[in-house]
XYZ file of C-alpha atoms in Angstrom:
203
model
C 23.254 -23.369 29.977
C 25.438 -20.684 31.566
C 26.808 -19.722 28.147
C 23.409 -19.239 26.523
C 22.134 -17.260 29.526
C 25.177 -14.969 29.306
C 24.785 -14.510 25.536
C 21.084 -13.774 25.882
C 21.714 -11.207 28.624
C 24.425 -9.426 26.640
C 22.209 -9.150 23.557
C 19.353 -7.831 25.730
C 21.555 -5.245 27.431
C 23.106 -3.995 24.190
C 19.678 -3.879 22.542
C 18.340 -1.687 25.335
C 21.286 0.715 25.176
C 21.185 1.009 21.388
C 17.406 1.239 21.011
C 16.363 4.318 22.971
C 17.317 6.812 25.651
C 18.015 5.380 29.070
C 15.747 5.733 32.074
C 16.570 5.804 35.771
C 16.173 2.047 36.300
C 18.489 1.080 33.442
C 21.002 3.695 34.515
C 21.058 2.246 38.035
C 21.936 -1.152 36.582
C 24.640 0.335 34.380
C 26.091 2.253 37.323
C 26.124 -0.530 39.883
C 26.077 -4.017 38.348
C 29.657 -5.368 38.602
C 29.174 -7.743 35.663
C 27.942 -4.930 33.452
C 30.807 -2.672 34.502
C 33.328 -5.276 33.340
C 32.111 -4.688 29.772
C 32.263 -0.883 30.095
C 35.704 0.042 31.508
C 35.720 3.720 30.465
C 32.222 4.157 31.865
C 33.268 2.462 35.106
C 36.141 4.894 35.622
C 34.171 7.991 34.547
C 34.070 10.389 37.504
C 30.634 11.771 36.611
C 29.136 8.277 36.925
C 30.292 8.172 40.529
C 29.575 11.753 41.557
C 26.566 13.149 39.708
C 22.871 12.410 40.348
C 21.106 10.238 37.787
C 18.927 13.068 36.509
C 21.954 15.166 35.606
C 23.813 12.233 34.027
C 20.795 11.470 31.850
C 19.796 14.993 30.877
C 23.229 16.579 30.494
C 25.272 13.697 29.123
C 23.705 10.396 28.089
C 20.447 11.368 26.430
C 22.010 14.148 24.307
C 24.714 11.698 23.243
C 22.123 9.077 22.297
C 20.224 11.644 20.222
C 23.431 12.672 18.492
C 24.390 9.068 17.701
C 21.017 7.615 16.764
C 18.991 10.463 15.308
C 21.054 13.496 14.316
C 24.354 12.264 12.886
C 24.276 8.499 12.371
C 21.669 6.166 10.889
C 21.149 2.914 12.861
C 19.188 1.030 10.151
C 20.392 -1.892 8.054
C 18.798 -0.850 4.773
C 20.539 2.534 4.883
C 23.825 0.629 4.572
C 22.738 -2.153 2.230
C 20.551 -0.350 -0.325
C 22.288 1.451 -3.172
C 20.039 4.502 -2.707
C 20.670 4.572 1.090
C 16.929 4.697 1.762
C 15.480 3.083 4.878
C 12.924 0.398 3.938
C 9.997 0.960 6.289
C 7.484 -1.397 4.646
C 6.954 -5.108 4.225
C 9.867 -5.349 1.804
C 12.318 -4.874 4.674
C 14.754 -7.824 4.587
C 14.225 -8.808 8.234
C 10.401 -8.914 8.181
C 9.973 -12.542 7.086
C 12.624 -13.834 9.479
C 10.996 -12.081 12.421
C 7.603 -13.525 11.471
C 8.999 -17.057 11.178
C 10.131 -16.881 14.807
C 7.059 -15.064 16.179
C 9.035 -11.927 16.898
C 6.915 -8.799 16.856
C 8.262 -5.262 16.792
C 6.267 -2.829 18.931
C 6.984 0.361 17.009
C 5.186 2.564 19.521
C 7.302 1.328 22.423
C 10.569 1.100 20.488
C 10.006 4.412 18.676
C 11.802 3.263 15.537
C 10.764 3.839 11.937
C 11.800 0.412 10.680
C 12.309 -3.116 11.989
C 15.953 -3.246 10.877
C 17.118 -0.817 13.595
C 20.285 -2.102 15.247
C 18.586 -2.270 18.642
C 15.750 -4.379 17.215
C 18.181 -6.733 15.476
C 20.050 -7.224 18.750
C 16.699 -7.824 20.461
C 15.896 -10.494 17.856
C 19.189 -12.236 18.644
C 18.141 -12.133 22.312
C 14.782 -13.636 21.278
C 16.560 -16.503 19.484
C 18.845 -17.068 22.483
C 15.819 -17.285 24.774
C 14.251 -19.859 22.433
C 17.508 -21.824 22.459
C 17.566 -21.678 26.269
C 14.027 -23.091 26.385
C 14.915 -25.863 23.913
C 17.996 -26.700 25.953
C 15.963 -26.988 29.143
C 13.627 -29.391 27.308
C 16.564 -31.448 25.937
C 15.406 -30.726 22.389
C 18.803 -31.061 20.686
C 17.343 -30.674 17.185
C 15.743 -27.333 18.050
C 18.914 -26.163 19.801
C 20.971 -26.822 16.680
C 18.419 -25.171 14.377
C 18.311 -22.079 16.591
C 22.104 -21.869 16.613
C 22.073 -22.100 12.820
C 19.494 -19.315 12.611
C 21.554 -17.087 14.909
C 24.596 -17.740 12.733
C 22.602 -16.994 9.565
C 21.134 -13.813 10.991
C 24.525 -12.532 12.065
C 26.045 -13.191 8.644
C 23.142 -12.166 6.411
C 22.185 -9.127 8.467
C 24.108 -7.755 11.453
C 27.645 -8.413 10.273
C 26.945 -6.875 6.857
C 26.398 -3.411 8.298
C 26.524 -3.120 12.089
C 30.347 -2.943 12.252
C 30.272 0.210 10.108
C 27.646 1.820 12.325
C 29.372 0.758 15.562
C 32.800 2.004 14.433
C 31.233 5.365 13.544
C 29.341 5.359 16.842
C 32.532 4.703 18.777
C 34.302 7.690 17.227
C 31.287 10.000 17.418
C 30.444 9.146 21.044
C 30.772 12.002 23.500
C 30.329 9.862 26.617
C 32.276 6.814 27.787
C 29.074 4.761 28.070
C 28.268 4.928 24.369
C 31.936 4.586 23.429
C 32.130 1.376 25.469
C 28.742 0.149 24.203
C 29.888 0.500 20.587
C 33.190 -1.245 21.267
C 31.579 -4.044 23.285
C 28.814 -4.614 20.732
C 31.308 -4.836 17.876
C 33.639 -7.216 19.710
C 30.725 -9.327 20.914
C 29.050 -9.952 17.546
C 32.399 -10.828 15.965
C 33.257 -13.187 18.821
C 29.767 -14.690 18.914
C 29.879 -15.367 15.189
C 33.232 -17.100 15.571
C 31.822 -19.317 18.340
C 28.678 -20.155 16.373
C 30.714 -20.871 13.232
C 32.629 -23.537 15.154
C 29.415 -25.080 16.535
C 27.224 -25.241 13.418
C-alpha cells in the first residue's frame, strides 16, 4: 500500500506542476515539504527559495518560466508529437478520449485551462486517477481489479506518455530558467521510465 500511495502522490504533484502556474499554497508545499525537496535538489539549494517572499518568487521567476515552457516555446500536447502534421487534436478524435471515458476520468477544461485532453499535466493526472483506483481496489482486496489497473497504467505509459513525454521533458529541462522546472522535468522523466520498468516486471 505504501508503494501505490507514493506513486499516486508523485503523479499528482508532477501533474500540478506541469499543468498550470503555481499558487501560494502549492509553493508553500514545494518550499517546505522535506519529501518533496528530496525530488528537487537544485530547487532545494536555490537561494531565492529560501530568501525571497512567495509573491516575488511566483511573479518574477516561476510563473514567467512556466509560461515560457508551456505556452510560448514548447508544446505540452501528445498529438503535436505524434501527428505527422504536428497539429493538436482538440476534438473527440484525440487518442486519449476513449481511455479517459472508460475509467470515468473527466477533464475540466475551464479549471485546467488546456486546449486538449492530451496535455502532459492531464496525462499525469490520469495516471494519478488510475493509481487512486488501484489503491481503492487494494484496500478492498480485489486482486483482479488491482492487476487490471496495473495493466492499464502500463498500457497508458507505453501507448501514450512514453511515446512523446520524454521529448517534451528533455526540451523542458534545457529550456528551464528556474531550478524548480529543471528539477520537475528531470524528476518526471526519471519517474515515468522507472515506473514503467516496475510495472513491466509486475504485469
